[in-house]
Amino acid sequence: MRLGVISDIHANLPALEAALEALRREGVDEALVLGDLVGYGPHPKQVIQRVWKEGLPAIAGAWDLRVAYPLPGTLPEGVGRATLAWTRAQLSEEELDYLRSLRLSHRRAYGGRRLVAFHGKPGSPEEQPDLLGPAKDFLELLSRYGAGILLLGGRHLPLARRVGAGLLADPGSVGLSLSGEPGADALILDTESLEARFLKVPYDLGPLLFDLKAWGLPPVLEKVYRTGRFPKEG
């Protein structure tokens, strides 16, 4: 089974369309979304509608929960805080209900191997684990869930790592990649051999930047889209 995995679309429709087209060209059998459909970018409504229309299984990311449930508590700083209320205001109640319907995990067996996916740490989408951290931590997670594949989205950095007999991977970010290179990230995973191959998919920035300016969203995002990193302050 060749599984296409994407994450962290962040309301960037041109990037999502490019990533989905790339996965189609690669002939993947299925696709999976690891959350953060919305937040930051100018196309929250369009991204939700596209994922919905495609029938893609998706889990909830931290941003999806922030938008769906406007609860008091710690808000994201800086650029994130500036786009949160705007994002929520763009969505219909039906689209908000869709975000509320997303589960916190995805679990499926492929042959004799079980795949488990989360956004961030299991049960805590706000927290981002260090995928290069101690192997014992991830061996414990693989054992806890009886999994041979553990997918953890949310760090915006593509990475795959063998841990014991299992695989740990983050597909990176479709719409707000922080790998130091512009473009949409996607992962193609062979669930039998555990071969992980990453794609960096170029897309047209023109419509994205036009809409970013038209909606008055933070201009610093343009630099992130162009460079694949947030500029250093100072």
mmCIF file of C-alpha atoms in Angstrom:
data_model
loop_
_atom_site.group_PDB
_atom_site.id
_atom_site.type_symbol
_atom_site.label_atom_id
_atom_site.label_comp_id
_atom_site.label_asym_id
_atom_site.label_seq_id
_atom_site.Cartn_x
_atom_site.Cartn_y
_atom_site.Cartn_z
ATOM 1 C CA MET A 1 0.000 0.000 0.000
ATOM 2 C CA ARG A 2 1.366 3.406 -0.994
ATOM 3 C CA LEU A 3 -0.031 6.019 1.364
ATOM 4 C CA GLY A 4 0.183 9.753 0.723
ATOM 5 C CA VAL A 5 0.442 11.782 3.918
ATOM 6 C CA ILE A 6 0.084 15.551 4.241
ATOM 7 C CA SER A 7 -0.232 17.891 7.209
ATOM 8 C CA ASP A 8 -0.361 21.530 8.254
ATOM 9 C CA ILE A 9 -2.161 22.956 5.238
ATOM 10 C CA HIS A 10 -2.816 26.191 7.134
ATOM 11 C CA ALA A 11 -5.436 27.630 4.801
ATOM 12 C CA ASN A 12 -3.140 27.650 1.767
ATOM 13 C CA LEU A 13 -5.275 26.412 -1.134
ATOM 14 C CA PRO A 14 -2.688 26.622 -3.974
ATOM 15 C CA ALA A 15 -0.262 24.545 -1.908
ATOM 16 C CA LEU A 16 -2.944 21.964 -1.103
ATOM 17 C CA GLU A 17 -3.973 21.661 -4.742
ATOM 18 C CA ALA A 18 -0.335 21.207 -5.799
ATOM 19 C CA ALA A 19 0.286 18.561 -3.128
ATOM 20 C CA LEU A 20 -2.850 16.592 -4.033
ATOM 21 C CA GLU A 21 -1.976 16.703 -7.734
ATOM 22 C CA ALA A 22 1.551 15.473 -6.956
ATOM 23 C CA LEU A 23 0.158 12.556 -4.939
ATOM 24 C CA ARG A 24 -2.182 11.702 -7.810
ATOM 25 C CA ARG A 25 0.740 11.689 -10.255
ATOM 26 C CA GLU A 26 2.613 9.394 -7.898
ATOM 27 C CA GLY A 27 -0.329 7.000 -7.964
ATOM 28 C CA VAL A 28 -0.816 6.649 -4.209
ATOM 29 C CA ASP A 29 -3.559 4.282 -3.112
ATOM 30 C CA GLU A 30 -4.837 6.474 -0.284
ATOM 31 C CA ALA A 31 -4.161 9.841 1.324
ATOM 32 C CA LEU A 32 -4.303 11.037 4.913
ATOM 33 C CA VAL A 33 -4.306 14.532 6.455
ATOM 34 C CA LEU A 34 -2.639 15.031 9.854
ATOM 35 C CA GLY A 35 -4.443 18.207 10.856
ATOM 36 C CA ASP A 36 -4.089 21.981 10.916
ATOM 37 C CA LEU A 37 -6.265 22.588 7.897
ATOM 38 C CA VAL A 38 -6.707 26.222 8.947
ATOM 39 C CA GLY A 39 -4.807 29.074 10.589
ATOM 40 C CA TYR A 40 -2.380 31.673 9.165
ATOM 41 C CA GLY A 41 -3.339 31.547 5.480
ATOM 42 C CA PRO A 42 -6.138 33.255 3.506
ATOM 43 C CA HIS A 43 -8.160 30.211 2.387
ATOM 44 C CA PRO A 44 -9.677 28.466 5.444
ATOM 45 C CA LYS A 45 -13.094 27.991 3.828
ATOM 46 C CA GLN A 46 -11.704 26.723 0.534
ATOM 47 C CA VAL A 47 -9.291 24.282 2.180
ATOM 48 C CA ILE A 48 -12.003 22.765 4.370
ATOM 49 C CA GLN A 49 -14.306 22.420 1.366
ATOM 50 C CA ARG A 50 -11.558 20.774 -0.720
ATOM 51 C CA VAL A 51 -10.590 18.226 1.935
ATOM 52 C CA TRP A 52 -14.269 17.556 2.545
ATOM 53 C CA LYS A 53 -15.017 17.178 -1.177
ATOM 54 C CA GLU A 54 -12.049 14.851 -1.678
ATOM 55 C CA GLY A 55 -13.291 12.670 1.176
ATOM 56 C CA LEU A 56 -9.851 12.625 2.750
ATOM 57 C CA PRO A 57 -9.576 11.194 6.254
ATOM 58 C CA ALA A 58 -8.273 13.962 8.503
ATOM 59 C CA ILE A 59 -7.483 14.438 12.165
ATOM 60 C CA ALA A 60 -7.678 17.608 14.234
ATOM 61 C CA GLY A 61 -4.643 19.811 14.654
ATOM 62 C CA ALA A 62 -4.119 22.457 17.316
ATOM 63 C CA TRP A 63 -5.283 25.197 14.957
ATOM 64 C CA ASP A 64 -8.407 23.338 13.944
ATOM 65 C CA LEU A 65 -9.335 23.073 17.626
ATOM 66 C CA ARG A 66 -8.541 26.725 18.358
ATOM 67 C CA VAL A 67 -10.818 27.833 15.560
ATOM 68 C CA ALA A 68 -13.585 25.322 16.252
ATOM 69 C CA TYR A 69 -13.676 25.906 20.009
ATOM 70 C CA PRO A 70 -13.102 29.584 20.963
ATOM 71 C CA LEU A 71 -12.353 28.720 24.571
ATOM 72 C CA PRO A 72 -10.449 30.968 26.989
ATOM 73 C CA GLY A 73 -6.849 30.049 27.553
ATOM 74 C CA THR A 74 -3.432 30.512 26.028
ATOM 75 C CA LEU A 75 -3.600 32.025 22.575
ATOM 76 C CA PRO A 76 -0.849 31.779 19.976
ATOM 77 C CA GLU A 77 1.484 34.742 19.918
ATOM 78 C CA GLY A 78 2.311 37.142 17.098
ATOM 79 C CA VAL A 79 1.206 36.172 13.616
ATOM 80 C CA GLY A 80 -0.955 33.321 14.858
ATOM 81 C CA ARG A 81 -2.957 35.498 17.210
ATOM 82 C CA ALA A 82 -3.462 38.051 14.440
ATOM 83 C CA THR A 83 -5.113 35.473 12.165
ATOM 84 C CA LEU A 84 -7.199 33.485 14.656
ATOM 85 C CA ALA A 85 -10.335 35.639 14.920
ATOM 86 C CA TRP A 86 -10.235 36.401 11.185
ATOM 87 C CA THR A 87 -10.097 32.699 10.356
ATOM 88 C CA ARG A 88 -13.059 31.877 12.568
ATOM 89 C CA ALA A 89 -15.108 34.701 11.049
ATOM 90 C CA GLN A 90 -14.662 33.299 7.526
ATOM 91 C CA LEU A 91 -16.258 29.950 8.326
ATOM 92 C CA SER A 92 -19.891 28.928 8.264
ATOM 93 C CA GLU A 93 -21.406 26.939 11.111
ATOM 94 C CA GLU A 94 -21.319 23.899 8.850
ATOM 95 C CA GLU A 95 -17.579 24.308 8.315
ATOM 96 C CA LEU A 96 -16.994 24.832 12.031
ATOM 97 C CA ASP A 97 -18.992 21.668 12.683
ATOM 98 C CA TYR A 98 -16.709 19.842 10.277
ATOM 99 C CA LEU A 99 -13.670 20.925 12.285
ATOM 100 C CA ARG A 100 -15.425 19.817 15.478
ATOM 101 C CA SER A 101 -16.058 16.419 13.924
ATOM 102 C CA LEU A 102 -12.360 15.681 13.434
ATOM 103 C CA ARG A 103 -10.908 13.062 15.743
ATOM 104 C CA LEU A 104 -7.601 13.396 17.573
ATOM 105 C CA SER A 105 -6.136 10.241 16.056
ATOM 106 C CA HIS A 106 -6.276 7.994 13.012
ATOM 107 C CA ARG A 107 -5.739 4.265 13.377
ATOM 108 C CA ARG A 108 -5.709 1.663 10.649
ATOM 109 C CA ALA A 109 -4.156 -1.734 9.985
ATOM 110 C CA TYR A 110 -2.320 -2.418 6.730
ATOM 111 C CA GLY A 111 -1.836 -6.124 6.470
ATOM 112 C CA GLY A 112 -0.304 -7.167 9.770
ATOM 113 C CA ARG A 113 1.047 -3.686 10.564
ATOM 114 C CA ARG A 114 -0.882 -1.031 12.463
ATOM 115 C CA LEU A 115 -0.580 2.670 11.651
ATOM 116 C CA VAL A 116 -1.417 5.284 14.273
ATOM 117 C CA ALA A 117 -1.393 9.027 13.536
ATOM 118 C CA PHE A 118 -1.651 12.137 15.697
ATOM 119 C CA HIS A 119 -1.082 15.855 15.389
ATOM 120 C CA GLY A 120 1.546 16.745 17.978
ATOM 121 C CA LYS A 121 1.819 14.494 21.000
ATOM 122 C CA PRO A 122 -0.830 11.805 21.466
ATOM 123 C CA GLY A 123 -3.796 13.448 23.172
ATOM 124 C CA SER A 124 -2.141 16.878 23.124
ATOM 125 C CA PRO A 125 -2.104 18.500 19.651
ATOM 126 C CA GLU A 126 -0.593 21.713 21.076
ATOM 127 C CA GLU A 127 2.642 19.972 22.101
ATOM 128 C CA GLN A 128 5.272 19.144 19.509
ATOM 129 C CA PRO A 129 7.528 16.167 20.243
ATOM 130 C CA ASP A 130 11.160 16.185 19.171
ATOM 131 C CA LEU A 131 11.257 13.378 16.645
ATOM 132 C CA LEU A 132 15.028 13.195 17.072
ATOM 133 C CA GLY A 133 14.621 12.667 20.817
ATOM 134 C CA PRO A 134 15.415 9.453 22.736
ATOM 135 C CA ALA A 135 14.389 6.337 20.854
ATOM 136 C CA LYS A 136 13.016 4.771 24.035
ATOM 137 C CA ASP A 137 10.270 7.412 24.204
ATOM 138 C CA PHE A 138 8.995 6.468 20.763
ATOM 139 C CA LEU A 139 9.460 2.745 21.312
ATOM 140 C CA GLU A 140 7.156 3.166 24.309
ATOM 141 C CA LEU A 141 4.562 4.917 22.136
ATOM 142 C CA LEU A 142 4.763 2.264 19.428
ATOM 143 C CA SER A 143 4.288 -0.394 22.080
ATOM 144 C CA ARG A 144 1.435 1.455 23.798
ATOM 145 C CA TYR A 145 -0.591 1.623 20.589
ATOM 146 C CA GLY A 146 0.539 -1.690 19.156
ATOM 147 C CA ALA A 147 1.771 0.208 16.119
ATOM 148 C CA GLY A 148 4.424 -0.417 13.507
ATOM 149 C CA ILE A 149 4.010 3.082 12.044
ATOM 150 C CA LEU A 150 3.625 6.257 14.104
ATOM 151 C CA LEU A 151 2.849 9.493 12.243
ATOM 152 C CA LEU A 152 3.128 12.762 14.175
ATOM 153 C CA GLY A 153 2.329 15.980 12.325
ATOM 154 C CA GLY A 154 2.802 19.539 13.465
ATOM 155 C CA ARG A 155 6.477 20.507 13.435
ATOM 156 C CA HIS A 156 6.430 21.640 9.786
ATOM 157 C CA LEU A 157 9.685 19.743 9.203
ATOM 158 C CA PRO A 158 9.713 16.538 7.138
ATOM 159 C CA LEU A 159 11.435 13.678 8.934
ATOM 160 C CA ALA A 160 11.347 9.887 8.941
ATOM 161 C CA ARG A 161 13.168 7.688 11.405
ATOM 162 C CA ARG A 162 13.327 3.957 12.029
ATOM 163 C CA VAL A 163 12.852 3.129 15.702
ATOM 164 C CA GLY A 164 13.329 -0.531 16.442
ATOM 165 C CA ALA A 165 11.188 -2.432 13.971
ATOM 166 C CA GLY A 166 8.858 0.538 13.517
ATOM 167 C CA LEU A 167 8.787 3.817 11.636
ATOM 168 C CA LEU A 168 8.290 7.327 13.002
ATOM 169 C CA ALA A 169 7.515 10.135 10.548
ATOM 170 C CA ASP A 170 6.313 13.713 10.164
ATOM 171 C CA PRO A 171 5.314 14.650 6.586
ATOM 172 C CA GLY A 172 6.197 18.332 7.074
ATOM 173 C CA SER A 173 3.819 21.118 6.103
ATOM 174 C CA VAL A 174 1.834 21.619 2.926
ATOM 175 C CA GLY A 175 1.036 25.283 3.412
ATOM 176 C CA LEU A 176 3.664 26.672 5.780
ATOM 177 C CA SER A 177 6.819 24.625 5.364
ATOM 178 C CA LEU A 178 9.698 25.517 7.678
ATOM 179 C CA SER A 179 12.298 23.292 6.025
ATOM 180 C CA GLY A 180 14.220 26.262 4.618
ATOM 181 C CA GLU A 181 12.946 25.649 1.110
ATOM 182 C CA PRO A 182 9.696 26.985 -0.371
ATOM 183 C CA GLY A 183 7.040 24.577 -1.585
ATOM 184 C CA ALA A 184 4.509 22.096 -0.250
ATOM 185 C CA ASP A 185 5.720 19.071 1.707
ATOM 186 C CA ALA A 186 4.205 15.611 1.259
ATOM 187 C CA LEU A 187 5.162 12.086 2.251
ATOM 188 C CA ILE A 188 4.730 8.875 0.301
ATOM 189 C CA LEU A 189 4.876 5.884 2.613
ATOM 190 C CA ASP A 190 5.067 2.235 1.615
ATOM 191 C CA THR A 191 3.239 0.521 4.455
ATOM 192 C CA GLU A 192 4.848 -2.844 3.654
ATOM 193 C CA SER A 193 8.532 -1.952 3.279
ATOM 194 C CA LEU A 194 8.328 1.174 5.505
ATOM 195 C CA GLU A 195 10.102 3.141 2.789
ATOM 196 C CA ALA A 196 9.406 6.862 3.287
ATOM 197 C CA ARG A 197 9.901 9.312 0.438
ATOM 198 C CA PHE A 198 9.363 13.048 0.760
ATOM 199 C CA LEU A 199 8.170 15.403 -1.947
ATOM 200 C CA LYS A 200 8.790 19.136 -2.146
ATOM 201 C CA VAL A 201 6.099 20.400 -4.500
ATOM 202 C CA PRO A 202 6.370 23.877 -6.076
ATOM 203 C CA TYR A 203 3.210 25.943 -6.494
ATOM 204 C CA ASP A 204 2.225 29.354 -7.835
ATOM 205 C CA LEU A 205 2.623 31.951 -5.070
ATOM 206 C CA GLY A 206 0.823 34.669 -7.022
ATOM 207 C CA PRO A 207 -2.802 33.907 -6.043
ATOM 208 C CA LEU A 208 -1.754 33.163 -2.462
ATOM 209 C CA LEU A 209 0.090 36.457 -1.991
ATOM 210 C CA PHE A 210 -2.692 38.409 -3.693
ATOM 211 C CA ASP A 211 -5.263 37.004 -1.272
ATOM 212 C CA LEU A 212 -2.924 37.504 1.680
ATOM 213 C CA LYS A 213 -2.733 41.224 0.913
ATOM 214 C CA ALA A 214 -6.396 41.535 -0.047
ATOM 215 C CA TRP A 215 -7.483 40.269 3.358
ATOM 216 C CA GLY A 216 -4.922 42.357 5.232
ATOM 217 C CA LEU A 217 -3.216 39.342 6.813
ATOM 218 C CA PRO A 218 0.280 39.720 8.335
ATOM 219 C CA PRO A 219 2.772 40.496 5.535
ATOM 220 C CA VAL A 220 5.521 38.503 7.284
ATOM 221 C CA LEU A 221 3.772 35.387 5.977
ATOM 222 C CA GLU A 222 4.919 36.274 2.463
ATOM 223 C CA LYS A 223 8.530 35.806 3.582
ATOM 224 C CA VAL A 224 7.695 32.415 5.047
ATOM 225 C CA TYR A 225 6.023 31.274 1.834
ATOM 226 C CA ARG A 226 8.982 32.468 -0.222
ATOM 227 C CA THR A 227 11.800 31.110 1.966
ATOM 228 C CA GLY A 228 10.418 28.234 3.995
ATOM 229 C CA ARG A 229 11.282 29.833 7.319
ATOM 230 C CA PHE A 230 10.090 32.564 9.672
ATOM 231 C CA PRO A 231 12.476 35.549 9.536
ATOM 232 C CA LYS A 232 14.545 36.151 12.638
ATOM 233 C CA GLU A 233 13.559 39.156 14.685
ATOM 234 C CA GLY A 234 15.909 42.051 15.281
#
